[in-house]
Short mmCIF file of C-alpha atoms and ligand atoms in Angstrom, two decimals:
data_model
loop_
_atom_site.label_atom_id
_atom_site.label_comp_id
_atom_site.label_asym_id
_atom_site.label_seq_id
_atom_site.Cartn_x
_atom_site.Cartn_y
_atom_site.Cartn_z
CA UNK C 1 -6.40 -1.42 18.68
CA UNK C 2 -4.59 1.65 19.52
CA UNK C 3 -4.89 3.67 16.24
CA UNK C 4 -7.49 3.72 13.55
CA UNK C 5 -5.36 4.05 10.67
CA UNK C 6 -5.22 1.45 7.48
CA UNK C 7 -4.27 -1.10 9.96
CA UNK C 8 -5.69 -0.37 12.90
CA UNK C 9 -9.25 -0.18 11.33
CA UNK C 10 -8.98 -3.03 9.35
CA UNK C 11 -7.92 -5.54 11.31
CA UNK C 12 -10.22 -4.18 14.76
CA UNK C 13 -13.27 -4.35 12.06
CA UNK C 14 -12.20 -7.77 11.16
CA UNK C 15 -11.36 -9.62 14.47
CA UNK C 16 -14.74 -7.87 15.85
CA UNK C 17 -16.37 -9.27 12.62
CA UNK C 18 -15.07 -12.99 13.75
CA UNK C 19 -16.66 -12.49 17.23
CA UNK C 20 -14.34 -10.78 19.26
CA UNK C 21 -15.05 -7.49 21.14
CA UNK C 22 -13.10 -4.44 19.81
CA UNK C 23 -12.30 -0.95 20.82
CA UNK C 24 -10.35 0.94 18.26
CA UNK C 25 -8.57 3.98 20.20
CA UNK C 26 -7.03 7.29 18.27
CA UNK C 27 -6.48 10.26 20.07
CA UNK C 28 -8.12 12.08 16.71
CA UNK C 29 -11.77 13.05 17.57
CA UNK C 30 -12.83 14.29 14.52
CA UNK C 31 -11.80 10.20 13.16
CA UNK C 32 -13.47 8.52 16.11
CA UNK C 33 -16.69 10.94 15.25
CA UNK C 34 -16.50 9.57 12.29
CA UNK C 35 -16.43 5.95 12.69
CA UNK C 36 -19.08 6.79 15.03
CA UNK C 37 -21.17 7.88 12.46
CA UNK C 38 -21.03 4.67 11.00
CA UNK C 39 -18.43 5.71 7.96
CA UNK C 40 -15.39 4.39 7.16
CA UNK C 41 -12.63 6.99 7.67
CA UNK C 42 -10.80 4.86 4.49
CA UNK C 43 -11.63 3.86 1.32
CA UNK C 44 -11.42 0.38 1.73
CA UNK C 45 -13.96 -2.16 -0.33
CA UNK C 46 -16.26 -3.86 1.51
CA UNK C 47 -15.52 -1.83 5.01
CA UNK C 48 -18.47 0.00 5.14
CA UNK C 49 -20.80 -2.81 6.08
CA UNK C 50 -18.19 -4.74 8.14
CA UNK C 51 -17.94 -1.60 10.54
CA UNK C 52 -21.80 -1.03 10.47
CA UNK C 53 -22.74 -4.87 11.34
CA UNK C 54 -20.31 -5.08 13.84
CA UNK C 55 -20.53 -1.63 15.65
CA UNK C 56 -24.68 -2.13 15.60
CA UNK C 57 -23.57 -5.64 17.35
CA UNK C 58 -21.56 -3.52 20.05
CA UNK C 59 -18.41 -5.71 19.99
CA UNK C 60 -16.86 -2.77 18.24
CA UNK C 61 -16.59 0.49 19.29
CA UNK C 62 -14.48 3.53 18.84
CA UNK C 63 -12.99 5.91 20.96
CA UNK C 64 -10.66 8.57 22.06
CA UNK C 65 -10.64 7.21 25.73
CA UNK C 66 -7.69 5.17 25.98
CA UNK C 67 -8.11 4.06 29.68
CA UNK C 68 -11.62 2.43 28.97
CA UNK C 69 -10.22 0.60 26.30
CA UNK C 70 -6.97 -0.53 27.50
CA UNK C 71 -8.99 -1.27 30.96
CA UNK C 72 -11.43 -3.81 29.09
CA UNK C 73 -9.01 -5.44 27.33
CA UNK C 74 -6.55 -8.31 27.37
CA UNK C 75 -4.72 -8.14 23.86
CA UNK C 76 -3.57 -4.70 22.31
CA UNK C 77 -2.29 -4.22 19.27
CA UNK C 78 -0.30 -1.01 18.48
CA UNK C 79 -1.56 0.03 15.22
CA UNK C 80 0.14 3.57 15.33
CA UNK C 81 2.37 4.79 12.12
CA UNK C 82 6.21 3.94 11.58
CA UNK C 83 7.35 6.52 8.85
CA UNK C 84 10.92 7.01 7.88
CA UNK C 85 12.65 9.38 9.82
CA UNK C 86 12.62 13.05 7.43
CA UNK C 87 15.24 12.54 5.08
CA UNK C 88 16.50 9.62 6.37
CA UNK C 89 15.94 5.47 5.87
CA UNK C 90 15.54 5.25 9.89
CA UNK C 91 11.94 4.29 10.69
CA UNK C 92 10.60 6.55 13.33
CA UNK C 93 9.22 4.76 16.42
CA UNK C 94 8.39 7.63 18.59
CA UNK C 95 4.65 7.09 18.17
CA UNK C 96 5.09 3.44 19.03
CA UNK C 97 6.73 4.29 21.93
CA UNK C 98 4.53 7.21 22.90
CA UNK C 99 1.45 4.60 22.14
CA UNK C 100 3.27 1.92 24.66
CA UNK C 101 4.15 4.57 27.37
CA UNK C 102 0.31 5.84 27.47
CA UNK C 103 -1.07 2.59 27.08
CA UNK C 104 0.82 1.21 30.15
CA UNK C 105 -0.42 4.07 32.42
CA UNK C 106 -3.97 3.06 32.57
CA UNK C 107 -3.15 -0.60 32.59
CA UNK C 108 -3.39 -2.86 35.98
CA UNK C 109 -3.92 -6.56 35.24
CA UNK C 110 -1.70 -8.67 32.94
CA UNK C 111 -2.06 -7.60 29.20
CA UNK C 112 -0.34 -9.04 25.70
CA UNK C 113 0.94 -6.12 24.20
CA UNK C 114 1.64 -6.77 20.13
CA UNK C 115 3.35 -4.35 18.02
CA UNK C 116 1.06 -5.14 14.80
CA UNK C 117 2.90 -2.09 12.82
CA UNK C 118 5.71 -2.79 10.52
CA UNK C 119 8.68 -2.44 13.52
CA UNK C 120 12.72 -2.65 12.99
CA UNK C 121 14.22 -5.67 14.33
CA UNK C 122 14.67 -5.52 17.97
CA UNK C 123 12.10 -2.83 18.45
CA UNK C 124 10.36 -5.93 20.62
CA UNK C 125 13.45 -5.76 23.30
CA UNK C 126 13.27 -1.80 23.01
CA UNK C 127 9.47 -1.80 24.40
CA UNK C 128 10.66 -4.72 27.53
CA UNK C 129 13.32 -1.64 28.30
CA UNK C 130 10.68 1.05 28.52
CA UNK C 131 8.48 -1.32 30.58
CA UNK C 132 11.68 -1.97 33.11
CA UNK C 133 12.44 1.66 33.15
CA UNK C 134 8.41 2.42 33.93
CA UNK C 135 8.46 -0.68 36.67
CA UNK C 136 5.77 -2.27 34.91
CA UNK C 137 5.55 -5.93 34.66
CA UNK C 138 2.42 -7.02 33.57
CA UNK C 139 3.31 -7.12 30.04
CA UNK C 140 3.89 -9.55 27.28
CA UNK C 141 5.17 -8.33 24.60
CA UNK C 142 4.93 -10.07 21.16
CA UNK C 143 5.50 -9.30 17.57
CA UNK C 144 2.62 -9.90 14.99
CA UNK C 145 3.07 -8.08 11.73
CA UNK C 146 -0.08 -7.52 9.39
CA UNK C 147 0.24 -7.93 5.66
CA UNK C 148 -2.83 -6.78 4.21
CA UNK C 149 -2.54 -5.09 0.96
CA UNK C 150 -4.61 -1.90 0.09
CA UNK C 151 -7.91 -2.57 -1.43
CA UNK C 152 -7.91 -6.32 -0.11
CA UNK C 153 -7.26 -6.11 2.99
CA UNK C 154 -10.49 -7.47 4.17
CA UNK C 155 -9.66 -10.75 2.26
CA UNK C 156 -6.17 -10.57 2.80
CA UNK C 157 -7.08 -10.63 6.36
CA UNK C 158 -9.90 -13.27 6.55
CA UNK C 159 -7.78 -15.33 4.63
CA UNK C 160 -4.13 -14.87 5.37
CA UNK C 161 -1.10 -17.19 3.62
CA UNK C 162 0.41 -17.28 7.63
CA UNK C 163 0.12 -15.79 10.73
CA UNK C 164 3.83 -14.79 11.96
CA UNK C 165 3.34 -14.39 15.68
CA UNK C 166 6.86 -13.58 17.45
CA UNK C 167 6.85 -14.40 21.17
CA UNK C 168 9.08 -16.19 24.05
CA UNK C 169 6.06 -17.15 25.99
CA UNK C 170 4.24 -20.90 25.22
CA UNK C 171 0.97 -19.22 27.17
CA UNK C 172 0.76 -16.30 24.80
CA UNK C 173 1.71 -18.20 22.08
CA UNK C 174 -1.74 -20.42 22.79
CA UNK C 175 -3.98 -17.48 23.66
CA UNK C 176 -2.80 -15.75 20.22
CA UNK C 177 -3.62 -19.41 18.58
CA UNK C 178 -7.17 -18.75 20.11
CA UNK C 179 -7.53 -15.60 19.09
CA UNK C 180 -6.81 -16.61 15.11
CA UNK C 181 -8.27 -19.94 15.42
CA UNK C 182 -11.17 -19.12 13.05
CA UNK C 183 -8.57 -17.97 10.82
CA UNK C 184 -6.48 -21.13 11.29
CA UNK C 185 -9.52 -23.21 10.55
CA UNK C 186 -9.99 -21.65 7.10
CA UNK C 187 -6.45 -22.86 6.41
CA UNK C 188 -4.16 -20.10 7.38
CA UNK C 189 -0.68 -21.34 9.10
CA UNK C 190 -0.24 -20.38 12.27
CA UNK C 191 3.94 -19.85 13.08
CA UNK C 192 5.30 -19.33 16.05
CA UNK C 193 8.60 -18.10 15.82
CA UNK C 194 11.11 -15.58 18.16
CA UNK C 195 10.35 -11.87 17.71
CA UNK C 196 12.76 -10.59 15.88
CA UNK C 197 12.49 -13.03 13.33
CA UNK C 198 8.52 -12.02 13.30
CA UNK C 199 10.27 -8.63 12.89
CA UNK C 200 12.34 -9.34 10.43
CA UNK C 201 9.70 -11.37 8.29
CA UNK C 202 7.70 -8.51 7.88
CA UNK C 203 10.75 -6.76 5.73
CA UNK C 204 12.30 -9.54 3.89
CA UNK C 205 8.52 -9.96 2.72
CA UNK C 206 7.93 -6.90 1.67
CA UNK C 207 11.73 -5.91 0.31
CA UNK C 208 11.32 -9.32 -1.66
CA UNK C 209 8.35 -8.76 -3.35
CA UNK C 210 9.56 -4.87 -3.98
CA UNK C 211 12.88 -6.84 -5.56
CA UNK C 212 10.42 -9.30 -7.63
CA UNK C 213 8.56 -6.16 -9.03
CA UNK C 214 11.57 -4.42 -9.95
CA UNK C 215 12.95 -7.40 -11.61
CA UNK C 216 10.78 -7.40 -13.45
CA UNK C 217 10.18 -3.56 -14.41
CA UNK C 218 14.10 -3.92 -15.41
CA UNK C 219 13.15 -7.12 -17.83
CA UNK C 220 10.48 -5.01 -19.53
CA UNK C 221 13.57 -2.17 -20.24
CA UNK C 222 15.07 -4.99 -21.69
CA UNK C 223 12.01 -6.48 -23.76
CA UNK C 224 11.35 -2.81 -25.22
CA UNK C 225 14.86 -3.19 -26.60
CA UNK C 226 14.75 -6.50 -27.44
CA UNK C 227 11.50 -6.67 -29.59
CA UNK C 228 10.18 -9.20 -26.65
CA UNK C 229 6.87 -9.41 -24.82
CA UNK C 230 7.51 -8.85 -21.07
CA UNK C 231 4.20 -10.87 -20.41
CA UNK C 232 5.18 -13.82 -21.71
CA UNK C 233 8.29 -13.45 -19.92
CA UNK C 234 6.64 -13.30 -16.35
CA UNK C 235 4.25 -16.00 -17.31
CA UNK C 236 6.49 -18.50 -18.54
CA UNK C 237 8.99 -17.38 -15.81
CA UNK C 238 6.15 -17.53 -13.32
CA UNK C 239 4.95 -20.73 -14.04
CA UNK C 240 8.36 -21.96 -12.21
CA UNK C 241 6.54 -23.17 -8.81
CA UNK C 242 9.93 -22.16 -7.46
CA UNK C 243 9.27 -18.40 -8.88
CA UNK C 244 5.33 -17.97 -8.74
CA UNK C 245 3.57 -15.87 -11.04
CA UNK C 246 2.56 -13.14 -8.49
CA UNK C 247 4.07 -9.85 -8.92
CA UNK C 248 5.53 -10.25 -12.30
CA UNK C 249 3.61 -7.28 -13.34
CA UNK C 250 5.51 -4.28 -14.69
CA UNK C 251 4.09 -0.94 -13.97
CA UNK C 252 5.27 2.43 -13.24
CA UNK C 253 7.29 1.96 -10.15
CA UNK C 254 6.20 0.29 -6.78
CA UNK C 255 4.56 2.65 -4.97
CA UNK C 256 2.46 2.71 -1.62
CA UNK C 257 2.54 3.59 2.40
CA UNK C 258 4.81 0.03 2.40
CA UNK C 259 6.94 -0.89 0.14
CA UNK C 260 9.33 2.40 -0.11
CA UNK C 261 9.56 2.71 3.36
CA UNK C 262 10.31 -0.77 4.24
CA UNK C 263 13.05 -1.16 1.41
CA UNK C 264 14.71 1.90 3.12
CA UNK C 265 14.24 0.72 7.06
CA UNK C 266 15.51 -2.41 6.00
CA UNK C 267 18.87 -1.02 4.37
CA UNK C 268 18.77 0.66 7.56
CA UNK C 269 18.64 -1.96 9.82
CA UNK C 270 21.47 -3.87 7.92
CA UNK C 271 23.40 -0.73 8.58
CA UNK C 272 22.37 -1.03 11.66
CA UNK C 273 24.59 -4.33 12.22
CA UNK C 274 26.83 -3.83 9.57
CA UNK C 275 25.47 -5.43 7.03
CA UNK C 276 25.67 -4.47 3.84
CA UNK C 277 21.92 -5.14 1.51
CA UNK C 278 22.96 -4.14 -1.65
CA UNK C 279 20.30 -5.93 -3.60
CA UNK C 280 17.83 -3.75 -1.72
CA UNK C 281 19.49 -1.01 -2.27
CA UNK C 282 19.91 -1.30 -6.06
CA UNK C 283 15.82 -2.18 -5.76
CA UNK C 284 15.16 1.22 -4.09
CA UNK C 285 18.03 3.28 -6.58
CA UNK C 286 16.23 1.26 -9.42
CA UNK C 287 12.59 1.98 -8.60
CA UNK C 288 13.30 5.68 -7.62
CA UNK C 289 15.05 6.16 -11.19
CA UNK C 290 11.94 4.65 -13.03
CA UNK C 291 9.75 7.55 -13.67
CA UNK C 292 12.53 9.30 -15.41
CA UNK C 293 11.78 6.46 -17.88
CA UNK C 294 8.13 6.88 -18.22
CA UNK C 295 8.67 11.53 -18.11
CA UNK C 296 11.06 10.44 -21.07
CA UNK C 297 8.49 8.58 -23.04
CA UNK C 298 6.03 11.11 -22.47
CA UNK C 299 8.80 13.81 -24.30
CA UNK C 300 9.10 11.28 -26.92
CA UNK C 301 5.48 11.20 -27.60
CA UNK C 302 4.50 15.19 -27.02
CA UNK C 303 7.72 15.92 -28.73
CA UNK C 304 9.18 19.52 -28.30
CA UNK C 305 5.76 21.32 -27.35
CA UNK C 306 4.17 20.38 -24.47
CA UNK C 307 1.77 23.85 -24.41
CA UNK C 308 -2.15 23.61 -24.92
CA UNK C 309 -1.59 19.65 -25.23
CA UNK C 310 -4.06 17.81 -22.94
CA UNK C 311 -3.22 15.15 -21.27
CA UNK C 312 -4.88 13.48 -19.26
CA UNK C 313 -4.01 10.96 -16.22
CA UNK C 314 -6.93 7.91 -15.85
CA UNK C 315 -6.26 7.04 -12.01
CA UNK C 316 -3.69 8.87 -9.94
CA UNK C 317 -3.40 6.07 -6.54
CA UNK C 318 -0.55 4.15 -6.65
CA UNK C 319 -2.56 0.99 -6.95
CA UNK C 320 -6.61 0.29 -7.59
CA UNK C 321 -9.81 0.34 -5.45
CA UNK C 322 -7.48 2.49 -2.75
CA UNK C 323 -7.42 6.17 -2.89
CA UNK C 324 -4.37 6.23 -1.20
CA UNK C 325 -1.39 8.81 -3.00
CA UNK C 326 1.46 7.29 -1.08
CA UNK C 327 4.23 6.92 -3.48
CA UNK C 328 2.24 6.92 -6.48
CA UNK C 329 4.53 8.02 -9.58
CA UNK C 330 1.45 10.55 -10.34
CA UNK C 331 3.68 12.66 -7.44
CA UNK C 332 6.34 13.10 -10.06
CA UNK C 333 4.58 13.16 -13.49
CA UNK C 334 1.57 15.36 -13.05
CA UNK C 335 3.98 17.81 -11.92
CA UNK C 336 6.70 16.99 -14.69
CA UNK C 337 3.89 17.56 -17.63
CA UNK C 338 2.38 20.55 -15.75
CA UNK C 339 5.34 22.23 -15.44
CA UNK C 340 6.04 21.82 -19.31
CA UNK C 341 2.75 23.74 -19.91
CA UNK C 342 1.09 20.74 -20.76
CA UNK C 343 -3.54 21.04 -20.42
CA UNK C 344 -3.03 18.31 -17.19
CA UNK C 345 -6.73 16.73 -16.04
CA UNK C 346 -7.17 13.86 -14.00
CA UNK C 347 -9.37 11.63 -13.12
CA UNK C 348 -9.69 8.96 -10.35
CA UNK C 349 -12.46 7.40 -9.22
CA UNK C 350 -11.64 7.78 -5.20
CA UNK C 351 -11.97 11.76 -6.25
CA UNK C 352 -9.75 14.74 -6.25
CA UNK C 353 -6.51 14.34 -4.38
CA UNK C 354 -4.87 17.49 -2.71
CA UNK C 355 -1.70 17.29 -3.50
CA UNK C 356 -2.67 17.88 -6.97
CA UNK C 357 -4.35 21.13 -5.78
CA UNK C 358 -1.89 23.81 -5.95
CA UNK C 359 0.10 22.24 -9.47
CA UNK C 360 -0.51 24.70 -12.09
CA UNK C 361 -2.92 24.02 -15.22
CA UNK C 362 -4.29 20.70 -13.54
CA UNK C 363 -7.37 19.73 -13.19
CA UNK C 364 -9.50 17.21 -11.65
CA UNK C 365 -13.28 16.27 -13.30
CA UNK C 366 -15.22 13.24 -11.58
CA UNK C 367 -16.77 12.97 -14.82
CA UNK C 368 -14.54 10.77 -17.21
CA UNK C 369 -15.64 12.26 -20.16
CA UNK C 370 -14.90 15.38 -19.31
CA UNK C 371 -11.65 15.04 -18.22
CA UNK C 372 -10.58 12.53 -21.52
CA UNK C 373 -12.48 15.08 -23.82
CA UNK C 374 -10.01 16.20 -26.53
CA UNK C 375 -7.16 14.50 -24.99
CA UNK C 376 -4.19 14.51 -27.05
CA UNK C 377 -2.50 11.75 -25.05
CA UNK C 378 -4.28 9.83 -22.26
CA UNK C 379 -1.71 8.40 -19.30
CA UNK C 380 -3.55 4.60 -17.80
CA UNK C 381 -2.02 5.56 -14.57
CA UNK C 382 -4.14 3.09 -11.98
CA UNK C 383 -5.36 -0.29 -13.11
CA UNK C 384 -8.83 0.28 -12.15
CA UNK C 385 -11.67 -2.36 -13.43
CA UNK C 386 -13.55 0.57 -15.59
CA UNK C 387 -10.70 1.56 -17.38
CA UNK C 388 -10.18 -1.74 -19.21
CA UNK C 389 -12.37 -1.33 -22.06
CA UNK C 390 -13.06 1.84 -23.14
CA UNK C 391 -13.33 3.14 -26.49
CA UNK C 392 -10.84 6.21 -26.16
CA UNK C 393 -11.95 7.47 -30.18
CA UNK C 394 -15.16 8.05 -28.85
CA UNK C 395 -14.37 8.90 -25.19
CA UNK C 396 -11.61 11.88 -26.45
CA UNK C 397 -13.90 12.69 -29.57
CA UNK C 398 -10.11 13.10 -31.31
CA UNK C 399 -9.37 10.36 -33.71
CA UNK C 400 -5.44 10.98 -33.16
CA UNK C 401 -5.66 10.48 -29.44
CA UNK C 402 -2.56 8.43 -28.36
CA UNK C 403 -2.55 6.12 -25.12
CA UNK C 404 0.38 5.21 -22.89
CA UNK C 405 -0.57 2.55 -20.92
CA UNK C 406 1.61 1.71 -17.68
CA UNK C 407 -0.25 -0.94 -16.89
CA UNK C 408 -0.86 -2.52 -19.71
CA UNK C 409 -4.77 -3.22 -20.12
CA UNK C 410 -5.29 -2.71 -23.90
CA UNK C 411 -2.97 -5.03 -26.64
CA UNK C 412 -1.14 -3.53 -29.44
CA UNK C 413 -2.78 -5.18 -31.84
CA UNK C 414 -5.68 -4.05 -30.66
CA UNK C 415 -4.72 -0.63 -30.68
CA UNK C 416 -3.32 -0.68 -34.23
CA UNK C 417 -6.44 -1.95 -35.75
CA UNK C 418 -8.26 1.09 -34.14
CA UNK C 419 -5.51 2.78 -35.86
CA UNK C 420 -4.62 4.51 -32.47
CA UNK C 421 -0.82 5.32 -31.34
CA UNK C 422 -0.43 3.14 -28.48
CA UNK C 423 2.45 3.03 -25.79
CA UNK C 424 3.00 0.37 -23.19
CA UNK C 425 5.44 -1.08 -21.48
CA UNK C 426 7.82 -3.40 -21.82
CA UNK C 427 6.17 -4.70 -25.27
CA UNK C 428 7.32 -5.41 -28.98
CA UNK C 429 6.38 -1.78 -30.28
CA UNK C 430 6.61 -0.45 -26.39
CA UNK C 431 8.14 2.72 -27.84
C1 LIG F 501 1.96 -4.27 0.43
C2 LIG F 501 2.12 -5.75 0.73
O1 LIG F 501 1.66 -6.53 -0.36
C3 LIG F 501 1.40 -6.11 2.01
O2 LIG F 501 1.58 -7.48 2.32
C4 LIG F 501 1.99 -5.22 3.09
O3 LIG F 501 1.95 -5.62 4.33
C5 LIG F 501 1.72 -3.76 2.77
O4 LIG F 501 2.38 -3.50 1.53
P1 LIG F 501 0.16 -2.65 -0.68
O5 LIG F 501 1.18 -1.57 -0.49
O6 LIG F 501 -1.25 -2.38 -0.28
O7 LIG F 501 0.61 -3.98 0.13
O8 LIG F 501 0.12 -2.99 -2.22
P2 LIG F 501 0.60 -4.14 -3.22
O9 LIG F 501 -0.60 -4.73 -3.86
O10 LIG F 501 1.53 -5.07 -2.58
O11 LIG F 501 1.35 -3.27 -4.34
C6 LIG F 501 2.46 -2.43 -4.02
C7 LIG F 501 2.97 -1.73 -5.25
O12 LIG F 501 3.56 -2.64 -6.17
C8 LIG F 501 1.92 -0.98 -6.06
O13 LIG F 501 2.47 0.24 -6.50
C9 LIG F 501 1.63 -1.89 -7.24
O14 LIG F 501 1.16 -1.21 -8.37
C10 LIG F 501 3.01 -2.48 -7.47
N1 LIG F 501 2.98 -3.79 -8.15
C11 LIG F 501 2.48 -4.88 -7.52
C12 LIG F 501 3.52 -3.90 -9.43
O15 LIG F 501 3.99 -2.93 -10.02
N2 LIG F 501 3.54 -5.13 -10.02
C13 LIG F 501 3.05 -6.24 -9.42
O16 LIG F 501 3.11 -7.33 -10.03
C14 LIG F 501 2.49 -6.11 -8.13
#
């Protein structure tokens, strides 16, 4: 696995954990000193142990030495990041291409080479090029796109929906049917399929689901308006087989390392052949234009004067049981109340987050109680397990504390009994 990032790590840990021998390669020591420690580098549940058992075991093993790994193995994945370009939708493949150009050098025998990060179409024929223009032959090169979500990746990866593997070779295809078969015995499909539609897969999945969610988030705009409950719209739209119930959740906005940057790299690569997405690109206008919905809520329930009102954000990750910031709306609204004058603590149970470091009048407590105490308004940012039943009367020690809920975990009718001033979204009484 060249790179110990989200994916790398994960899915090394994992196919050492199902018997293969691993080495996970990134050219950052103080990472690999890590691992070697025997600590995850990630918050990811359930990692810990997997990385312990298996690197006690010795089929995995981490290291900055690129040429021992790449010369003991057969398979390598290139794990390494695939942001947008700065200001742009382009996705940046210089440290794939970096990745492939070292990995080649140290490389003598025959070797499957599988781009495992999210690539642009065609990025497959681009690596063959850079192999032709370095004379190298011994190289297969396939497309195999992970889709393990944050915070299950472990089980997304145990027990994957399908394996997309993209290759023009009936050999590789077989070996990379070995390599999964304990995967494919558990039920997972295998498909075999060119590589740049394993390319493309990766995107339509990920721009779909980003289109589902904002679907959605839209509907609940409309429900708030309406006097309708968004929840039993998803559910009775979601019991449609044809539909499925998964992400039919509104929330604050997608967020996350994927789905904003593969909306945009997919726009791209439609410009790229002169296609215009315009769905995706109304999902990405949509979603970016979402917050100003939740900042204006937050006016509507401060009112005019934000100063020496605490409020406080429970969970600041863009999703639970990650402690990942990527994306997360918390970017836009801790800053948005600060800046107002507004008391701002946090809390989040992955710990203070940096970027929240230098934002005036905001701070972080790891103890929940101290960070709700005397809250005027408490913001459920993150759907974490431990923030679905607490009693916020006693947790604020204000009687008049008022919740807005972006994920909604309480019911209004709940709330009202409790006589609290409750906020959600996309609910009868949402505003
Ligand atoms: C995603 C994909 O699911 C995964 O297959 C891929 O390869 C990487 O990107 P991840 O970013 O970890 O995984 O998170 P995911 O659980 O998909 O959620 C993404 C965002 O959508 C989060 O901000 C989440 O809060 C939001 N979301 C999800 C909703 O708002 N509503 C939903 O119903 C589902």
């Amino acid at each position: 696995m060249i790179g110990t990032g989200y994916v790398g790590l994960v899915t090394g840990t994992c196919f050492a954990d199902i018997g293969n021998k691993v080495y996970c390669v990134d050219n950052d020591k103080s990472k690999i000193s890590k691992l070697n420690s025997g600590k995850s580098t990630i918050y990811e549940p359930g990692l810990d142990e997997i990385i312990l058992k298996n690197y006690n075991a010795k089929r995995l093993i981490f290291t900055s030495n690129l040429s021992l790994a790449v010369k003991n193995s057969d398979i390598i994945f290139i794990c390494v990041g695939t942001p947008n370009k700065k200001g742009t939708q382009t996705v940046d493949l210089h440290y794939v291409f970096k990745a492939i150009k070292e990995v080649v050098k140290f490389s003598k025998n025959k070797k499957i080479l599988i781009t495992k990060s999210t690539v642009p179409v065609g990025t497959a024929n681009e690596i063959e090029k850079i192999l032709k223009n370095m004379k190298k032959k011994n190289f297969d090169v396939v497309s195999n796109p992970e889709f393990l979500r944050e915070g299950e990746a472990i089980r997304d990866f145990k027990y994957p929906d399908r394996i997309i593997v993209g290759s023009n070779n009936n050999r590789t295809f077989k070996i990379m049917e070995r390599l999964y078969q304990p995967l494919i015995n558990k039920g997972a499909m295998f498909f075999k399929t060119s590589r740049r539609s394993a390319e493309l897969i990766k995107y339509a999945s990920n721009a779909f689901l980003a289109t589902k969610i904002t679907f959605i988030n839209e509907l609940a705009n409309l429900c708030e308006k309406a006097n309708i409950n968004i929840e039993d719209v998803s559910l009775g739209m979601g019991s449609d087989v044809r539909i499925g119930s998964r992400f039919l959740r509104p929330g604050p906005a997608y967020g996350g390392s994927c789905f904003p940057k593969d909306t945009k790299g997919l726009i791209s690569t439609g410009d790229k052949f002169n296609v215009n997405l315009s769905i995706v690109k109304t999902v990405v206008k949509s979603n970016q234009n979402r917050v100003h919905l939740h900042v204006k809520r937050i006016d509507k329930i401060i009112g005019k004067n934000f100063k020496n009102k605490k409020i406080t954000f429970l969970g600041v990750t863009f999703k639970p049981n990650t402690d990942d910031m990527r994306d997360s709306t918390s970017l836009k609204m801790i800053p948005y109340v600060s800046k107002k004058e507004a008391n701002v603590f946090y809390y989040d149970p992955t710990g203070e987050k940096k970027e929240f470091k230098n934002i005036r009048n905001c701070k972080f407590s790891k103890d929940i109680k101290i960070a709700c105490k005397n809250a005027d308004l408490i913001i459920l940012h993150t759907e974490w397990e431990e923030f679905k039943s607490l009693d916020f009367q006693k947790l604020t020690k204000n009687k008049g504390v008022k919740i807005y809920d972006l994920r909604n975990l309480y019911t209004f009718s709940d709330m009202l009994r409790k006589k609290i001033k409750y906020y959600s979204i996309g609910r009868p009484n949402a505003n």
